[in-house]
Tab-separated table of C-alpha atoms and ligand atoms in Angstrom:
chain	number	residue	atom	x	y	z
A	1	UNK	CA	-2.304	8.460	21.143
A	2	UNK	CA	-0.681	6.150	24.214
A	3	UNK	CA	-3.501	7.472	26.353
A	4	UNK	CA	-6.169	7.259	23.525
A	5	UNK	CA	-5.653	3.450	22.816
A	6	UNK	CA	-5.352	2.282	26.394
A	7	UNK	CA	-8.843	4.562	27.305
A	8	UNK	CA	-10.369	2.696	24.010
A	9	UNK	CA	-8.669	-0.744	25.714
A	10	UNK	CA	-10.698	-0.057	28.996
A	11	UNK	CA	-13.760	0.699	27.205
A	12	UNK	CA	-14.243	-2.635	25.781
A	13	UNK	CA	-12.413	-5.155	27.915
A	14	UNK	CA	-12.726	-3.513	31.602
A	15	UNK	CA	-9.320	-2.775	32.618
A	16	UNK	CA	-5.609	-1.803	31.060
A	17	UNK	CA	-3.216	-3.119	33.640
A	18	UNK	CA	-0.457	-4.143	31.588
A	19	UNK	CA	-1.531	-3.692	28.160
A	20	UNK	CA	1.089	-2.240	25.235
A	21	UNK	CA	0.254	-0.201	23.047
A	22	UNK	CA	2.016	-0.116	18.863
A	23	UNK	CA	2.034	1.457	15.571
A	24	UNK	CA	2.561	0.549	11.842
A	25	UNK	CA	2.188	3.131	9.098
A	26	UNK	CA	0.681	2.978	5.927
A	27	UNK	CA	2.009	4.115	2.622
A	28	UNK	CA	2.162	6.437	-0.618
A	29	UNK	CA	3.877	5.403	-3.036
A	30	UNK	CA	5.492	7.896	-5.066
A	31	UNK	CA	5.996	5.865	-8.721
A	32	UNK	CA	6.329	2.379	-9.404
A	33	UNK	CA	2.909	1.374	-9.691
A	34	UNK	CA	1.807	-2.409	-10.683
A	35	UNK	CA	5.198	-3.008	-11.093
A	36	UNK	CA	5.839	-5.466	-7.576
A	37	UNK	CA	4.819	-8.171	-8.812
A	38	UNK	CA	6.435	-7.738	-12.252
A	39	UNK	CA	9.659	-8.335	-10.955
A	40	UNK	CA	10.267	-3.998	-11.095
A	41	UNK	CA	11.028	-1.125	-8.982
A	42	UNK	CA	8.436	0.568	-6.917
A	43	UNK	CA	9.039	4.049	-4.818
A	44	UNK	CA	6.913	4.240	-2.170
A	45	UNK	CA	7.146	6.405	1.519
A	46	UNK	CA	5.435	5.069	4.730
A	47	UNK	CA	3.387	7.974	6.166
A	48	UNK	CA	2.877	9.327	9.614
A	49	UNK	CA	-0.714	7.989	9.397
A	50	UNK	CA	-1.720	4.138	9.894
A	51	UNK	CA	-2.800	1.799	12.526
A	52	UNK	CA	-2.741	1.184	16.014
A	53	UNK	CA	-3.013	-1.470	18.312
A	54	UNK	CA	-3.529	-1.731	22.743
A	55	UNK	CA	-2.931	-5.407	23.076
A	56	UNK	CA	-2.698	-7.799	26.066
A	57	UNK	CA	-2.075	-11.701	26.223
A	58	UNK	CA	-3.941	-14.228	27.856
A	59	UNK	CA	-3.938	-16.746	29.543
A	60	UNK	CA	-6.085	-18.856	27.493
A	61	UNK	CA	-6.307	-19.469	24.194
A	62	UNK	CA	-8.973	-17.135	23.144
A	63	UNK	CA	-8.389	-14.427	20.426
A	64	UNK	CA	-10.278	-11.672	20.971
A	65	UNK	CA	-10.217	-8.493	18.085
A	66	UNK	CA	-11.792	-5.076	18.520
A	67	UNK	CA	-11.455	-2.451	15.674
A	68	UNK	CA	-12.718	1.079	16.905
A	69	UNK	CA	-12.726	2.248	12.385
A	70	UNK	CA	-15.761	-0.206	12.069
A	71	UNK	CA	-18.899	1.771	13.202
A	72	UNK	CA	-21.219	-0.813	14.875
A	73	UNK	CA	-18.595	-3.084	15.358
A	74	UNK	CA	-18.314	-5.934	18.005
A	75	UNK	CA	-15.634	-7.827	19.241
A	76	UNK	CA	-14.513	-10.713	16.951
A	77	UNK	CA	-13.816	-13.985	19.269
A	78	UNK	CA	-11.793	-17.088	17.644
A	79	UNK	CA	-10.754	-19.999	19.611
A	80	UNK	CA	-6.844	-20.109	18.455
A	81	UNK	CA	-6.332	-22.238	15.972
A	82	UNK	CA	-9.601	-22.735	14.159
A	83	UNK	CA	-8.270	-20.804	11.115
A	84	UNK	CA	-11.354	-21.217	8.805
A	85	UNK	CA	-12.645	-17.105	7.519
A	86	UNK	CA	-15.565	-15.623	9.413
A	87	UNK	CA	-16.971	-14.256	6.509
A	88	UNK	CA	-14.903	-13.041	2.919
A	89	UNK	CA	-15.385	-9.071	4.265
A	90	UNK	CA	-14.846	-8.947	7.550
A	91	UNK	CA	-11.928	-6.298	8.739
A	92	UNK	CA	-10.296	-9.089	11.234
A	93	UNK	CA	-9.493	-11.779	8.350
A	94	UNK	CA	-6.617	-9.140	7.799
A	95	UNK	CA	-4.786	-9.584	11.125
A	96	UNK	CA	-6.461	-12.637	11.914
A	97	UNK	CA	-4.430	-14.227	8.557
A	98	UNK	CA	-1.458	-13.118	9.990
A	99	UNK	CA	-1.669	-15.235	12.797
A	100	UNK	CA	-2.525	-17.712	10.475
A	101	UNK	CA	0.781	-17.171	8.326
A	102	UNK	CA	2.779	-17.352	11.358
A	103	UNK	CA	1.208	-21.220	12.358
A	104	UNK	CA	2.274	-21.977	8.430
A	105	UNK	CA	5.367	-20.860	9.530
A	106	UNK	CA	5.883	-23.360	12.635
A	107	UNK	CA	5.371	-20.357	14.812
A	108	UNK	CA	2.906	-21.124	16.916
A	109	UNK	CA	1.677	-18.446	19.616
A	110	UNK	CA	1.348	-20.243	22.940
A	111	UNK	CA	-1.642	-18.224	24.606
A	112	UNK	CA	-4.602	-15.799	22.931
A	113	UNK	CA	-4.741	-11.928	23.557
A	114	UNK	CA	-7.119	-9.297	23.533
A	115	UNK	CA	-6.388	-6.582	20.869
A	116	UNK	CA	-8.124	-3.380	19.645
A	117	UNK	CA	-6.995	-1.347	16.888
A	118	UNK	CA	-7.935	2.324	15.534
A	119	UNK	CA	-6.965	3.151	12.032
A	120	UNK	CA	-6.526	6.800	10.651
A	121	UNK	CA	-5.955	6.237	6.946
A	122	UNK	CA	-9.048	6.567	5.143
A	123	UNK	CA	-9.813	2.677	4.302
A	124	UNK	CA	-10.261	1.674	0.912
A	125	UNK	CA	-8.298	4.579	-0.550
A	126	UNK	CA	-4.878	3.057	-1.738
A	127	UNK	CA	-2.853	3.986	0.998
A	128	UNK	CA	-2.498	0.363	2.418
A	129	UNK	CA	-4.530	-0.102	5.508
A	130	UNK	CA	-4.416	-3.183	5.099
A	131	UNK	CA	-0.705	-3.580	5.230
A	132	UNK	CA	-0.403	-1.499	8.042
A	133	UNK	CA	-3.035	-3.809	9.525
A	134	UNK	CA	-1.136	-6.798	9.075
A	135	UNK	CA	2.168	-5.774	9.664
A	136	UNK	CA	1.164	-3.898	12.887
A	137	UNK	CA	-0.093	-7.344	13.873
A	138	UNK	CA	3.230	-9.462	13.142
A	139	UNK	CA	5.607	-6.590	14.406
A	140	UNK	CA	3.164	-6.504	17.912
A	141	UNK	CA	3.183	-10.317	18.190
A	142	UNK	CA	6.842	-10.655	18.009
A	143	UNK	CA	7.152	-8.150	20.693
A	144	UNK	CA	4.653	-9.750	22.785
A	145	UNK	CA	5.422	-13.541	22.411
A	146	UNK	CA	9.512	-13.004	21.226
A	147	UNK	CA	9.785	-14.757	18.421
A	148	UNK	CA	13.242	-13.907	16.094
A	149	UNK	CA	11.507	-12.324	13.005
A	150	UNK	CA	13.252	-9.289	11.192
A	151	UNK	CA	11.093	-6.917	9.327
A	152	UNK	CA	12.049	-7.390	6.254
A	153	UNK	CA	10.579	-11.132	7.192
A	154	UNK	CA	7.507	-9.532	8.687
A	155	UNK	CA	6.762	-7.818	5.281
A	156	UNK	CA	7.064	-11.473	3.212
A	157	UNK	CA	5.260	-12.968	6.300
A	158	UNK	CA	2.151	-10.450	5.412
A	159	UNK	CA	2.534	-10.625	1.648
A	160	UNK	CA	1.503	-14.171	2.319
A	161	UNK	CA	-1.196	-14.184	4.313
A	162	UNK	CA	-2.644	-11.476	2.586
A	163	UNK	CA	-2.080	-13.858	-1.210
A	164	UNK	CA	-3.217	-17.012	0.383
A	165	UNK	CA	-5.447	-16.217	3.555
A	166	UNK	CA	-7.414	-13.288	2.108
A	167	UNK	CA	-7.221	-14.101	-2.119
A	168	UNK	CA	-5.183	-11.158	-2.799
A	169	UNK	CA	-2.483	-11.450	-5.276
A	170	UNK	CA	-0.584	-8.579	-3.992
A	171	UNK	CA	2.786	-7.951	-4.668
A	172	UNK	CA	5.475	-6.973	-1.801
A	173	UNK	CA	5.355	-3.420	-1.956
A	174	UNK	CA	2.884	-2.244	0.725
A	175	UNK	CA	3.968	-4.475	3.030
A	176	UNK	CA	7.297	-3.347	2.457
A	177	UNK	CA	6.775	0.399	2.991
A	178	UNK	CA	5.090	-0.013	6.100
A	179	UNK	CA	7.686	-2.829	7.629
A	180	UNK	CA	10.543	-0.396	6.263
A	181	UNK	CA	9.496	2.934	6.699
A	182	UNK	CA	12.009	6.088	7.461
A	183	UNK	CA	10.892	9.183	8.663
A	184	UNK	CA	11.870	11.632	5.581
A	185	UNK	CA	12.631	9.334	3.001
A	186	UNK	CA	11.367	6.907	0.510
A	187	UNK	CA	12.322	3.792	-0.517
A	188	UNK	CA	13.387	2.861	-3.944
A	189	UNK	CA	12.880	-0.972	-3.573
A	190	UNK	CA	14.127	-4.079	-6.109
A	191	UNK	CA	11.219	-6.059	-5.675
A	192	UNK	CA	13.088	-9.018	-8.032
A	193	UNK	CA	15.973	-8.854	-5.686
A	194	UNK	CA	14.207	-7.291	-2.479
A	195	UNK	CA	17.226	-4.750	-2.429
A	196	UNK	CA	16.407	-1.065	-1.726
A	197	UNK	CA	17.975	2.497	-0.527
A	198	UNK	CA	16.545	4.792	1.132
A	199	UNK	CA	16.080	8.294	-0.768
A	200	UNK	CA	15.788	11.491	0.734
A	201	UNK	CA	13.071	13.132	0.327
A	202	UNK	CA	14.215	17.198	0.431
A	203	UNK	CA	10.816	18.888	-0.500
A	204	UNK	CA	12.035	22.853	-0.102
A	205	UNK	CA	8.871	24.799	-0.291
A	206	UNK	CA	7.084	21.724	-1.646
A	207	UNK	CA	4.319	19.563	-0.634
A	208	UNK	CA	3.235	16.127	-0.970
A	209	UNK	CA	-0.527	16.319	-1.048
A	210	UNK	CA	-2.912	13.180	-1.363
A	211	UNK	CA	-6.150	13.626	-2.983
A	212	UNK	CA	-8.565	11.068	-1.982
A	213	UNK	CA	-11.725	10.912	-4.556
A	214	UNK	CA	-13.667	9.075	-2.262
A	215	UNK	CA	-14.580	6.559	-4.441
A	216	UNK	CA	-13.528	3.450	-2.281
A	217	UNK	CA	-11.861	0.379	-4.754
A	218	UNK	CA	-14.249	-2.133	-4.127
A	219	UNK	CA	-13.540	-3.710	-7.636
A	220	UNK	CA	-10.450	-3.795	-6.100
A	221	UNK	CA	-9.383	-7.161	-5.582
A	222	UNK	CA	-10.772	-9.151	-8.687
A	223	UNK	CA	-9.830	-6.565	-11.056
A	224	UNK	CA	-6.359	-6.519	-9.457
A	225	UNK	CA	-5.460	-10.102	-9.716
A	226	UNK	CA	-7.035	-10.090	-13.365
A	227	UNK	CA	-4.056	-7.870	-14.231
A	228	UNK	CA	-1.871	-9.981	-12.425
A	229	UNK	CA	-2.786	-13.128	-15.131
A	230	UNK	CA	-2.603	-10.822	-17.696
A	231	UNK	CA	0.929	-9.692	-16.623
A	232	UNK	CA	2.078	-13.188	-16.623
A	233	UNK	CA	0.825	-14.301	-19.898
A	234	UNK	CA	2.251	-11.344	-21.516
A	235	UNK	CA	5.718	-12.868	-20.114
A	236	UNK	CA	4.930	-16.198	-20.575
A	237	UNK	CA	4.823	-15.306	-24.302
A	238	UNK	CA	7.974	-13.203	-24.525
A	239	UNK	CA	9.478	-16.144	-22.250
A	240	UNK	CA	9.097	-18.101	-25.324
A	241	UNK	CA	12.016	-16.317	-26.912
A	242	UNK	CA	13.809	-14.327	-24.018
A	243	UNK	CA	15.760	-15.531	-21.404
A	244	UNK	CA	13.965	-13.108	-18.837
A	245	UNK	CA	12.449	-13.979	-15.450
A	246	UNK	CA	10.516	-10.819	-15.376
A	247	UNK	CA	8.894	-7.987	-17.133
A	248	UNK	CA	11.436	-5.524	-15.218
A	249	UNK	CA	14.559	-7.437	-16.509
A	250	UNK	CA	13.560	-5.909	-19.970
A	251	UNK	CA	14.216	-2.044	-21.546
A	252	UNK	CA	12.236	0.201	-23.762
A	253	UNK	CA	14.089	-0.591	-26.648
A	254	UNK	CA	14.093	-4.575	-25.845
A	255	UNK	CA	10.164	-4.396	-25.360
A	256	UNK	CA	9.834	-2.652	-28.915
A	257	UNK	CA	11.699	-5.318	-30.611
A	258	UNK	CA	10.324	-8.299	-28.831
A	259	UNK	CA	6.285	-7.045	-28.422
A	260	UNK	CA	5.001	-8.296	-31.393
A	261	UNK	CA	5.823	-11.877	-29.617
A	262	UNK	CA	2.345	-11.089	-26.997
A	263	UNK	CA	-0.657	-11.930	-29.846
A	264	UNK	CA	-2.709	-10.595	-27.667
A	265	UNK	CA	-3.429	-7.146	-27.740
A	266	UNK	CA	-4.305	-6.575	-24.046
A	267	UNK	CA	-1.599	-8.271	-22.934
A	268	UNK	CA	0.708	-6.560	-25.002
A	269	UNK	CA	-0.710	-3.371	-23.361
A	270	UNK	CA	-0.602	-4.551	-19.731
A	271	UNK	CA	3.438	-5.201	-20.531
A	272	UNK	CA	3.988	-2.583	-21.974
A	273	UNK	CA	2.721	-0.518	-19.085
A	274	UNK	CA	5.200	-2.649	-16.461
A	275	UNK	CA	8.241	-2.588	-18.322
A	276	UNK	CA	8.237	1.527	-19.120
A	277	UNK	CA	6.861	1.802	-15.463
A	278	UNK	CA	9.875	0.272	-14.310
A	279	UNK	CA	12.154	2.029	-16.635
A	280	UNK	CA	10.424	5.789	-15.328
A	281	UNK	CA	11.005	4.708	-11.444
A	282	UNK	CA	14.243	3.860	-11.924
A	283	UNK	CA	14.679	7.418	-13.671
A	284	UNK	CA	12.545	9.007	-10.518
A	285	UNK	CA	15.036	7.596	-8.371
A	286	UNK	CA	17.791	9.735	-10.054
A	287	UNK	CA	15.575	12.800	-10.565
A	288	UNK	CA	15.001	12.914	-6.682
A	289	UNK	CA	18.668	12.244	-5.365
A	290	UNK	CA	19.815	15.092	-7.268
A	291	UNK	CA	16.883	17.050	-6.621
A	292	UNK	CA	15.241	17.355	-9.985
A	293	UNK	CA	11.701	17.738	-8.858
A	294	UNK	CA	10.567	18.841	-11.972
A	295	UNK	CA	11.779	15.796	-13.865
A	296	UNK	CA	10.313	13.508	-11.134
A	297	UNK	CA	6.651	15.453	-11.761
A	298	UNK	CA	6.697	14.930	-15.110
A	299	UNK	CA	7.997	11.054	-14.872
A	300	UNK	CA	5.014	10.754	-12.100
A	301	UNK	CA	2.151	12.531	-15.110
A	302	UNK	CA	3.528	10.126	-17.305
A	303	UNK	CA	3.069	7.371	-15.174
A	304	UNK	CA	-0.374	8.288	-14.540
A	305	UNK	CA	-1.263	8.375	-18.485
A	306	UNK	CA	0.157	4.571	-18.664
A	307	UNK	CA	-2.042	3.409	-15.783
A	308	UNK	CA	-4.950	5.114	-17.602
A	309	UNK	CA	-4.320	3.786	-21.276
A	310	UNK	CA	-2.174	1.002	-21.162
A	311	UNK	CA	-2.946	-0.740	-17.793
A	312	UNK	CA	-6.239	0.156	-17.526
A	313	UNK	CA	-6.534	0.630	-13.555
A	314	UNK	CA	-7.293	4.206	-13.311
A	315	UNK	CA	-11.032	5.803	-13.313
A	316	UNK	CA	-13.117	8.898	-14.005
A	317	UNK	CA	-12.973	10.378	-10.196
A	318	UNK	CA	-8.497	9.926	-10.716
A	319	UNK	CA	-8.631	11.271	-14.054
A	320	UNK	CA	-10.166	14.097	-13.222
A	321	UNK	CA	-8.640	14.775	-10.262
A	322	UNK	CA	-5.457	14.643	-11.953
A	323	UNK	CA	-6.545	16.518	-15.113
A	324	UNK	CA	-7.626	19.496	-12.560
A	325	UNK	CA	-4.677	19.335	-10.731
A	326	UNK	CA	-2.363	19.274	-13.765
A	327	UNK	CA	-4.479	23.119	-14.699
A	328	UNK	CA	-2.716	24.847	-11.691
A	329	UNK	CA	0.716	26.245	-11.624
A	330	UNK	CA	2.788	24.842	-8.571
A	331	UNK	CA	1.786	21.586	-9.324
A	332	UNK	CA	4.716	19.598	-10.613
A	333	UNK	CA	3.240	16.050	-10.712
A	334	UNK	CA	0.064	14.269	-9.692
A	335	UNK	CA	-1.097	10.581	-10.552
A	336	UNK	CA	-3.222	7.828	-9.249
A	337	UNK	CA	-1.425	5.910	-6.585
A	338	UNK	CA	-2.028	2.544	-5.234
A	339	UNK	CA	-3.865	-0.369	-7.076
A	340	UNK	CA	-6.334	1.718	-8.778
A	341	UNK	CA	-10.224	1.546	-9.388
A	342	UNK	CA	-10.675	4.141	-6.665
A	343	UNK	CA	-8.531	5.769	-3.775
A	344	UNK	CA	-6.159	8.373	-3.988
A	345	UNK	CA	-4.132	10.531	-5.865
A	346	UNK	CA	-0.692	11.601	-5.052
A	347	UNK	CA	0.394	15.254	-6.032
A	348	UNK	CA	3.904	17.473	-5.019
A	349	UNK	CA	2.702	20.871	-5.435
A	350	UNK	CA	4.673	24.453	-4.636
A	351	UNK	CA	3.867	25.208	-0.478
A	352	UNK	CA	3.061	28.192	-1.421
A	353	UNK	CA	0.174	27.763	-4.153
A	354	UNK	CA	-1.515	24.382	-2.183
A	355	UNK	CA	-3.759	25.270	-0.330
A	356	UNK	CA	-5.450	27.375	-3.545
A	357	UNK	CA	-4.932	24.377	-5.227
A	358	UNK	CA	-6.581	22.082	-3.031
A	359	UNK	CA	-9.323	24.580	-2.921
A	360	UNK	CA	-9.858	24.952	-6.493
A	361	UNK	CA	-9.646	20.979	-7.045
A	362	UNK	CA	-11.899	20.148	-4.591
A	363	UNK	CA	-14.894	22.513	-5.715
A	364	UNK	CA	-14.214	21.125	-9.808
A	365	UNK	CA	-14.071	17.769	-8.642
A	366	UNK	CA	-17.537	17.917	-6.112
A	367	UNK	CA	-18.669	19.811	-9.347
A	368	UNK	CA	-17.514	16.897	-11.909
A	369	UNK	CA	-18.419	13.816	-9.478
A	370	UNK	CA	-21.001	15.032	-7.299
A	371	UNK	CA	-19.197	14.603	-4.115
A	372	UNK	CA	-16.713	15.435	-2.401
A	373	UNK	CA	-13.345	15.163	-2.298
A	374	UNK	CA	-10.515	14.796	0.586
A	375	UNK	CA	-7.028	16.390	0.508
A	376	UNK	CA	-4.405	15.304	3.247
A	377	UNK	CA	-0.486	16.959	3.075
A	378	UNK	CA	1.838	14.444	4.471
A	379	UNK	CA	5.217	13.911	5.242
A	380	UNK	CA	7.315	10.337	5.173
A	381	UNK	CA	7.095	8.551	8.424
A	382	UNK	CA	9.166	5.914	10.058
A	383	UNK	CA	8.173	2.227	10.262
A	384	UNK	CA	6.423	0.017	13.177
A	385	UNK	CA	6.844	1.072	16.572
A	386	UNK	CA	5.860	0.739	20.092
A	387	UNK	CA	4.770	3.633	21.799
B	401	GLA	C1	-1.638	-2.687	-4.358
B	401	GLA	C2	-0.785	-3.926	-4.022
B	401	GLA	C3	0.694	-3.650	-4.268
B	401	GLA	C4	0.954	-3.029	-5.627
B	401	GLA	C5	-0.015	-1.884	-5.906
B	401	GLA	C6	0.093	-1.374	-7.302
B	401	GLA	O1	-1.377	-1.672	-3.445
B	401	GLA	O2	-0.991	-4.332	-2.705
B	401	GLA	O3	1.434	-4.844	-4.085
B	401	GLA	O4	0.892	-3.996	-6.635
B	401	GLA	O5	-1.362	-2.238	-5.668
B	401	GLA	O6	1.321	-0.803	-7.534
């Protein structure tokens, strides 16, 4: 891949004397979904796939961007400092904003740099290309112009750029994941107290498979910081009685007793979904460290049936990718993963019976949908790197 990104550096800026060349992964996350940002637990992995970057500095103070996943793509020139957004969908906003995030910062870079970066997670598909984007950036900048940052930082750092430069209300988890990967484990993550552990993850004779619908999330964003308001006004109203800073400080039992609090019925929904999410992850975590795969399945179908009902963030290409899956012996749990309205599914299915399960899947769900679908095993990766 060295020899791949400096070639690609060549191609569009002449020569590749000096250039470096880095990596940041994206993510799956395993359970714990829309909880981040409701003060829960999340259990995600960073994968072996994400982003690259050849980069070079200048000596100028031009920023130039190249990003080989954009078919018809040009370079992207800024002068550095003139922060203002090309235009709201344009790919470079995402590292661009993290150059951004360091100025806020005080950190201010003290020459431009010619970059080009080749993705391969599918985009759009809930597996955090973006994150891997931006924290690629942040870890690659600190290397190049040696500022003190750890990664833990780096992760917060791209949380914010990504809430205030590009509008989304995202919670820390992606970033996270990618800053904080380990290769064979996952990370069972505190996001109310940004403590975490690191969980094996001893698969023996099983699979993580990642069913990608195809249907790309475009609703993404809008939808996804609706949920977030609706989130907070759900607390907001148990707040009025409870002395709790978040929807994952609370229990099942606490939730029953306190719901009828939320008058409004959505809202009530939306909590409920972040509070039990919180309380299956947590449970995950256990089922996993003492190898209980077959709990952990069933907490992950679960989770899936919440994200459908109650949070409302699911679709028809997930559910019935995860309603064929769920047909097939071998498979011992399968959900949506990632924000939602599109992307992926995540699955752990016997070695033995997935590739017949892939197979039968994927011709139901071309069947169902019309299209087709995309099924990628994967094992947990290690964080940012340079190569
Ligand atoms: C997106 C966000 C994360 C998290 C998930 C849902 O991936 O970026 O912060 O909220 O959705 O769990």
């Amino acid at each position: 891949m060295k020899e791949y990104m400096l070639d690609l550096f060549k191609q569009i800026y002449g020569d590749n004397m000096g250039v470096r060349v880095f990596f940041a992964p994206g993510r799956v996350n395993l359970i714990g979904e829309h909880t981040d940002y409701n003060g829960g637990h999340v259990f995600p992995c960073a994968l072996t796939l994400g982003t690259y970057a050849a980069v070079r500095r200048r000596n100028d103070n031009k920023i130039r961007m190249y990003s080989k996943n954009i078919t018809k793509g040009s370079v992207i020139e800024r002068e550095y400092g003139d922060f203002s957004i090309i235009n709201k969908n344009n790919w470079s906003n995402y590292p661009y904003g993290v150059v951004w995030a360091l100025a806020q910062k005080g950190i201010h870079i003290d020459s431009g740099f010619d970059v080009v970066y080749y993705g391969n997670i599918p985009a759009g598909a809930g597996l955090s290309s973006s994150a891997s984007i931006e924290v690629l950036t942040a870890y690659m900048l600190r290397n190049l112009y040696g500022y003190e940052m750890n990664n833990v930082d780096i992760a917060l750092m791209c949380q914010y750029s990504e809430n205030n430069y590009n509008g989304m209300n995202c919670g820390i988890m992606d970033q996270f994941a990618s800053a904080m990967g380990k290769e064979g484990h996952a990370i069972f993550l505190d996001t109310a107290k940004l403590e975490y552990k690191y969980a094996p993850v001893k698969l023996n004779n099983k699979k993580i498979v990642i069913m990608n619908t195809n249907k790309r999330h475009n609703l993404g964003t809008s939808k996804y910081n609706e949920r977030r308001r609706e989130s907070e006004a759900a607390l907001k109203a148990l707040q009025t009685k409870l002395p709790i800073k978040s929807l994952g400080d609370m229990s099942g039992e606490q939730f029953e007793e306190y719901k009828g609090l939320i008058d409004n019925p959505v809202q009530r929904k939306r909590a409920k979904h972040a509070v039990y999410e919180n309380q299956r992850t947590i449970k995950a975590y256990n089922a996993l460290i003492k190898d209980d795969i077959e709990a952990f399945g069933r907490l992950m179908v679960q989770s899936h049936e919440s994200l459908r009902d109650d949070y409302e963030v699911s679709c028809r290409e997930l559910d019935i990718m995860v309603s064929e899956g769920l047909k097939h012996k071998g498979v011992y749990g399968i959900r949506m993963t990632g924000g939602g309205f599109g992307g992926c599914a995540v699955s752990i299915i016997d070695s033995d019976r997935a590739d017949e399960v892939v197979l039968l899947v994927g011709s139901e769900y071309e069947k169902a949908v019309g299209y087709k679908a995309d099924f990628y095993t994967v094992l947990p990766g290690g964080g940012p790197s340079e190569l």
